[in-house]
């Protein structure tokens, strides 16, 4: 295969073992179809065909009134269809900006989404996507590509000058064979460590969007030292807990005392620290420090304590962490941006684009009466149980005279209350005199007029 943009080029002639090797227009490597102009049209075609075969089987088993439930179809869609389409997204995502590719993806997605919300086949993609609470496929492909690039540290599009918290590479971690065995002890009901030594309590806190971490060092019954740490506002409590643990272990390393007990109320942070294959940079640092402390011949033990049961040291660390979060004005001690934050940013961009398409699109006029904004709708639609009837109301595609007339199933689009008045969703809900009584009852029930 020759990859070039030139229209005229001399095709190379390759010979091997006396035979000519033919040039091909496309090749498939690891499931990704490459064509000689890198348009990826053929790749999109292949994955869409694959998924359409699946749709054929699914549509025989999921009907509006019976068959597979929408929940099952949704699971199949998110667990099978999306991953098949999004495979190798980072390689071919630029192709999704082409209209033809977008149309192709939309055609594939529409069928599945209609099944998920049990809507009529005439319902538009915009409408059914909104009711299903799903994003257009081309945006999902772009999301996957953006996240991949950011994790690799190639793109800084979303995060500006912030540095992403990168996972430690396997090369920089201890070999599993010579990693020190680590464990933590769970202390129930306010018990204290059975072994003597310096007790260091750690805690992390996120309040009013601000993040802090702290430690409180105790010799016997007296607090001898405290330390407050500030994290950037986009950091998570989990990062704060790990940072506090790291600081505590650092304290123990530089201390002249020989025995230390580190106490934390975050089980997940402790679990990550003792897991030798967890590659979170802070957890790796804690493990390395613990190893060094033990090599110095000192003893260090990790403990989990239950939070908010009145353990003095823990309460103190909690209080200090809150102070660190709210009152510290200096530059943050830790500012690595968590991947979860980046994910949220990428999702926000996609939702903005989706909302633009939805509000500017010419379809879904009835759905827009109920859900004028796609971003707001995205937060709530999945909490609504979508039944066939309610979907008919939300989409306007159902047993309404106007709809039946439009698709030539009924001669007259008017309502039975008055000839000449079109029967659509809005008429039935707001105006139609036939339902005055029911309307009155509902208004009474929900207390509005
Ligand atoms: Zn009427």
XYZ file of C-alpha atoms and ligand atoms in Angstrom:
450
model
C 0.000 0.000 0.000
C 1.239 3.510 -0.797
C 0.001 6.287 1.475
C 0.067 9.623 -0.333
C -2.102 12.598 -1.148
C -0.647 12.884 -4.631
C -2.913 11.925 -7.481
C 0.014 11.027 -9.740
C 2.779 8.924 -8.391
C 4.901 6.102 -9.635
C 3.662 2.916 -8.100
C 6.646 0.999 -6.774
C 7.159 -2.467 -8.165
C 8.087 -5.016 -5.596
C 9.241 -8.505 -6.353
C 9.843 -11.324 -4.006
C 10.905 -14.839 -4.871
C 10.314 -14.212 -8.551
C 6.685 -13.075 -8.129
C 5.237 -9.537 -8.177
C 3.768 -8.227 -4.957
C 0.525 -6.460 -5.714
C -0.313 -3.059 -4.276
C -3.462 -2.904 -2.210
C -5.695 0.067 -1.460
C -6.285 -0.880 2.153
C -4.978 -3.084 4.889
C -6.330 -4.135 8.244
C -4.007 -3.975 11.237
C -5.199 -4.955 14.708
C -8.821 -4.408 13.724
C -8.250 -0.969 12.247
C -8.742 -0.622 8.517
C -6.239 1.769 6.945
C -6.854 3.090 3.440
C -4.225 4.678 1.225
C -5.562 8.217 1.770
C -6.171 7.821 5.499
C -9.825 8.826 5.160
C -10.931 5.907 7.398
C -14.189 5.759 5.430
C -13.696 2.049 4.965
C -13.053 1.560 8.664
C -16.267 3.379 9.604
C -18.088 1.324 7.031
C -16.768 -1.905 8.507
C -17.642 -1.149 12.118
C -21.082 0.162 11.169
C -21.830 -2.984 9.218
C -20.733 -5.095 12.154
C -23.028 -3.220 14.514
C -25.941 -3.239 12.099
C -25.871 -7.016 12.062
C -26.307 -6.863 15.802
C -29.196 -4.438 15.431
C -30.944 -6.846 13.086
C -30.875 -9.559 15.722
C -31.851 -7.204 18.498
C -34.838 -5.714 16.686
C -36.390 -9.143 16.374
C -36.290 -9.484 20.155
C -37.187 -5.955 21.292
C -40.546 -4.534 20.285
C -42.441 -1.530 21.566
C -45.010 -3.531 23.509
C -43.092 -6.715 24.340
C -39.671 -8.319 24.218
C -36.344 -7.211 25.657
C -36.715 -4.424 28.164
C -35.194 -1.012 27.387
C -32.721 -1.540 30.232
C -31.340 -4.668 28.566
C -31.051 -2.895 25.217
C -29.265 -0.005 26.930
C -26.795 -2.401 28.535
C -26.130 -4.089 25.188
C -25.705 -0.682 23.592
C -23.241 0.717 26.129
C -21.332 -2.526 26.664
C -21.126 -3.768 23.078
C -22.154 -1.249 20.437
C -20.304 1.821 21.703
C -17.023 -0.017 22.373
C -17.118 -1.659 18.913
C -17.568 1.734 17.250
C -15.140 3.549 19.548
C -12.348 1.017 19.071
C -9.088 2.776 18.097
C -10.944 6.099 18.287
C -7.739 8.053 18.738
C -6.586 6.950 15.284
C -9.661 7.751 13.245
C -11.562 10.368 15.287
C -10.699 13.240 12.866
C -12.876 11.414 10.317
C -15.968 12.060 12.478
C -15.827 15.732 11.491
C -16.841 14.720 7.965
C -20.545 14.964 7.292
C -20.839 11.619 5.549
C -19.187 9.774 8.444
C -21.409 11.539 10.955
C -24.533 10.620 9.014
C -23.422 7.011 8.892
C -22.893 6.877 12.643
C -26.197 8.617 13.281
C -28.059 6.091 11.143
C -26.563 3.254 13.188
C -27.217 4.897 16.518
C -30.797 5.901 15.781
C -32.125 2.354 15.654
C -30.621 1.383 18.999
C -31.670 4.542 20.767
C -35.256 4.190 19.577
C -35.296 0.709 21.077
C -33.883 2.044 24.356
C -36.701 4.546 24.772
C -39.329 2.370 23.061
C -40.146 5.124 20.622
C -41.822 4.843 17.225
C -39.455 4.395 14.288
C -40.463 7.797 12.932
C -39.018 9.586 15.977
C -35.993 11.721 15.177
C -32.492 10.976 16.464
C -32.399 14.242 18.413
C -35.569 13.350 20.274
C -34.654 9.784 21.083
C -31.089 10.623 22.130
C -32.371 13.231 24.516
C -34.917 10.885 26.080
C -32.344 8.091 26.358
C -29.816 10.423 27.982
C -27.103 9.380 25.526
C -24.640 11.424 23.513
C -24.270 11.323 19.707
C -21.769 8.665 18.651
C -19.410 11.017 16.838
C -19.037 13.062 20.029
C -18.347 9.894 22.012
C -15.609 8.967 19.545
C -14.069 12.421 19.905
C -14.287 12.154 23.709
C -12.446 8.846 23.710
C -9.733 10.254 21.440
C -9.304 13.402 23.545
C -9.001 11.415 26.770
C -6.448 9.091 25.224
C -4.306 12.012 24.050
C -4.477 13.732 27.408
C -3.516 10.594 29.311
C -0.509 10.225 27.049
C 0.391 13.856 27.663
C 0.150 14.783 23.985
C -2.682 17.300 24.104
C -3.227 20.111 26.570
C -6.418 21.301 24.946
C -8.729 21.008 27.928
C -6.505 21.677 30.878
C -4.516 24.739 29.937
C -1.230 24.884 31.836
C -2.213 22.357 34.476
C -0.254 19.197 34.675
C -2.142 15.932 34.575
C -1.488 13.399 37.301
C 0.222 10.712 35.290
C 0.352 7.108 36.390
C 3.797 5.857 37.294
C 5.277 3.745 34.536
C 5.916 0.077 35.265
C 9.609 0.671 34.646
C 9.823 3.035 37.631
C 8.040 0.766 40.072
C 9.538 -1.850 42.367
C 9.763 -5.317 40.895
C 6.917 -7.453 42.286
C 9.460 -9.975 43.614
C 11.354 -7.499 45.785
C 8.423 -5.326 46.863
C 7.993 -5.186 50.619
C 4.938 -6.941 51.978
C 2.511 -4.304 53.188
C -0.694 -4.489 55.146
C -2.866 -2.289 57.286
C -4.647 -3.105 60.514
C -8.279 -2.117 61.067
C -8.928 -0.539 64.470
C -12.560 -0.816 65.455
C -14.451 1.235 68.026
C -11.841 3.802 68.879
C -9.104 1.310 69.796
C -5.547 2.595 69.614
C -2.527 0.827 68.090
C -1.277 -1.903 70.406
C 2.348 -1.109 69.668
C 4.081 1.886 71.148
C 5.486 4.611 68.979
C 4.694 7.976 67.501
C 1.092 8.110 66.260
C 0.563 10.175 63.107
C -3.072 10.839 62.207
C -3.813 11.879 58.628
C -6.911 13.220 56.919
C -8.061 14.898 53.727
C -11.039 17.162 53.249
C -13.021 18.914 50.508
C -15.273 21.761 51.590
C -16.978 24.446 49.503
C -14.967 23.301 46.513
C -11.660 23.704 48.336
C -9.293 20.874 49.191
C -6.883 20.405 52.055
C -4.969 17.678 53.867
C -3.346 17.540 57.292
C -1.476 15.469 59.813
C -1.338 15.533 63.534
C 1.640 13.911 65.313
C 1.191 12.531 68.842
C 3.727 11.372 71.423
C 1.608 9.516 73.947
C -1.259 11.827 74.954
C 0.252 15.046 73.642
C 0.135 16.503 70.188
C 3.683 17.516 69.303
C 3.465 18.620 65.695
C 0.922 19.455 63.006
C 1.168 20.031 59.302
C -1.402 21.492 56.917
C -1.300 20.986 53.176
C -3.224 22.778 50.486
C -4.344 21.210 47.218
C -5.722 22.916 44.105
C -9.499 23.201 43.977
C -9.861 20.647 41.190
C -8.144 17.924 43.248
C -10.164 15.138 44.866
C -10.505 14.095 48.510
C -8.828 10.852 47.532
C -5.747 12.748 46.358
C -5.802 14.698 49.628
C -5.895 11.479 51.682
C -2.974 10.024 49.728
C -1.001 13.262 49.997
C -1.496 13.265 53.770
C -0.325 9.657 53.983
C 2.709 10.498 51.886
C 3.556 13.447 54.102
C 3.162 11.304 57.219
C 5.486 8.635 55.872
C 7.938 11.382 54.898
C 7.833 12.672 58.501
C 8.532 9.194 59.830
C 11.472 8.820 57.450
C 13.222 11.986 58.581
C 12.387 11.487 62.254
C 14.898 10.187 64.778
C 12.277 8.030 66.500
C 12.331 4.356 65.630
C 8.648 3.372 65.744
C 5.758 5.038 63.899
C 2.055 4.255 63.542
C 0.281 5.966 60.644
C -3.490 6.239 61.076
C -5.922 7.143 58.308
C -9.714 6.936 58.040
C -9.609 6.377 54.284
C -9.738 2.670 53.576
C -9.511 3.180 49.817
C -6.329 5.238 50.108
C -4.739 2.606 52.367
C -5.794 -0.162 50.033
C -4.148 1.616 47.142
C -0.964 2.104 49.139
C -0.606 -1.587 50.039
C -1.477 -2.833 46.550
C 1.921 -3.369 44.894
C 0.513 -3.028 41.379
C -1.353 0.267 41.979
C 0.511 2.875 39.949
C -0.901 6.103 41.385
C 2.189 8.350 41.752
C 1.481 9.226 45.393
C 0.879 5.601 46.358
C 4.148 4.591 44.703
C 5.965 7.321 46.591
C 4.486 6.140 49.914
C 5.583 2.564 49.206
C 9.106 3.670 48.278
C 9.373 5.709 51.469
C 8.146 2.839 53.625
C 10.725 0.575 52.018
C 13.471 3.079 52.800
C 12.311 3.450 56.430
C 12.460 -0.301 56.900
C 15.911 -0.409 55.350
C 17.020 2.111 57.984
C 15.988 -0.500 60.529
C 12.964 1.468 61.764
C 9.437 0.147 62.191
C 6.353 1.632 60.555
C 2.773 0.335 60.608
C -0.391 1.444 58.844
C -3.798 1.542 60.532
C -7.333 2.239 59.453
C -9.572 3.944 62.013
C -13.281 4.659 61.785
C -13.972 8.369 61.247
C -16.235 10.526 63.427
C -16.409 8.321 66.495
C -14.491 10.714 68.673
C -10.895 9.439 68.407
C -9.058 12.561 69.523
C -6.203 12.417 67.038
C -8.510 11.696 64.125
C -10.870 14.529 65.048
C -7.876 16.831 65.286
C -6.554 15.807 61.844
C -10.043 16.298 60.418
C -10.257 19.784 61.895
C -6.792 20.697 60.584
C -7.613 19.402 57.103
C -10.748 21.557 57.009
C -8.711 24.570 58.090
C -6.119 23.782 55.433
C -8.850 23.645 52.803
C -10.646 26.850 53.788
C -8.056 29.150 55.311
C -4.756 28.475 53.578
C -3.955 31.287 51.179
C -0.515 30.210 49.970
C 0.259 28.375 46.755
C -0.977 24.802 46.642
C 1.373 22.096 47.851
C -0.075 19.712 45.309
C -1.497 20.725 41.961
C -1.562 17.636 39.757
C -4.850 17.514 37.921
C -6.784 14.237 38.420
C -7.942 12.397 35.311
C -11.520 12.478 36.629
C -11.444 16.282 36.407
C -10.262 16.138 32.812
C -12.984 13.643 32.017
C -15.591 16.020 33.386
C -14.180 18.859 31.279
C -14.307 16.753 28.136
C -17.865 15.687 28.937
C -18.861 19.308 29.478
C -17.528 20.236 26.035
C -19.453 17.364 24.460
C -22.645 18.356 26.247
C -22.305 21.940 25.033
C -21.931 20.739 21.468
C -24.836 18.292 21.882
C -27.023 21.065 23.284
C -26.146 23.308 20.349
C -27.153 20.603 17.882
C -30.359 19.835 19.765
C -31.572 23.409 20.123
C -30.572 24.457 16.610
C -31.876 21.272 14.972
C -35.183 21.395 13.137
C -36.424 18.095 14.563
C -37.741 17.175 18.018
C -40.189 20.098 18.229
C -42.547 18.323 20.653
C -39.685 17.081 22.827
C -38.392 20.653 23.094
C -41.679 21.718 24.723
C -40.860 19.396 27.634
C -37.061 19.596 27.526
C -35.880 22.891 26.035
C -32.253 22.353 27.100
C -30.278 19.188 26.415
C -27.735 19.740 29.216
C -30.474 20.034 31.848
C -32.342 17.084 30.368
C -29.185 14.945 30.433
C -29.125 15.245 34.239
C -32.683 14.020 34.776
C -33.983 11.843 31.943
C -32.429 8.653 33.216
C -34.373 9.000 36.433
C -37.640 8.924 34.501
C -38.956 5.470 33.734
C -39.612 5.603 30.008
C -42.758 3.707 29.131
C -44.181 3.525 25.638
C -47.049 5.916 26.439
C -44.981 8.606 28.096
C -42.511 8.464 25.211
C -45.435 9.008 22.824
C -46.278 12.134 24.758
C -42.679 13.406 24.915
C -42.127 12.847 21.199
C -45.574 13.584 19.772
C -45.214 10.387 17.785
C -48.103 8.230 18.910
C -51.860 7.827 18.693
C -52.609 11.489 18.069
C -54.802 12.491 15.107
C -52.289 15.014 13.829
C -49.508 12.430 13.805
C -51.705 9.706 12.290
C -52.808 12.138 9.612
C -49.210 13.114 8.838
C -48.297 9.503 8.182
C -51.528 8.900 6.252
C -53.155 6.583 8.781
C -56.082 8.896 9.405
C -57.922 11.283 7.091
C -58.727 14.040 9.549
C -56.085 15.604 11.846
C -58.675 17.258 14.101
C -59.635 16.312 17.644
C -63.030 14.822 18.443
C -63.847 17.818 20.663
C -64.049 20.245 17.760
C -63.631 19.823 14.051
C -60.830 22.023 12.736
C -58.739 21.897 15.930
C -55.678 19.727 15.373
C -55.199 17.017 17.960
C -51.603 17.064 19.125
C -49.913 16.582 22.498
C -50.141 20.189 23.568
C -53.842 20.377 22.713
C -54.633 17.273 24.744
C -52.662 18.401 27.761
C -53.536 22.095 27.845
C -56.712 22.811 25.862
C -58.926 19.865 25.047
C -62.280 20.229 26.890
C -62.852 16.458 26.869
C -60.142 16.111 29.522
C -61.171 19.087 31.661
C -62.032 16.886 34.593
C -58.745 14.924 34.578
C -56.800 18.154 34.117
C -58.547 19.640 37.111
C -57.736 16.584 39.241
C -54.063 16.646 38.275
C -53.758 20.363 38.912
C -55.327 19.855 42.292
C -52.966 17.008 43.081
C -49.780 18.848 42.179
C -51.124 22.086 43.635
C -50.830 24.402 40.625
C -53.276 26.313 38.493
Zn -59.696 18.190 21.772
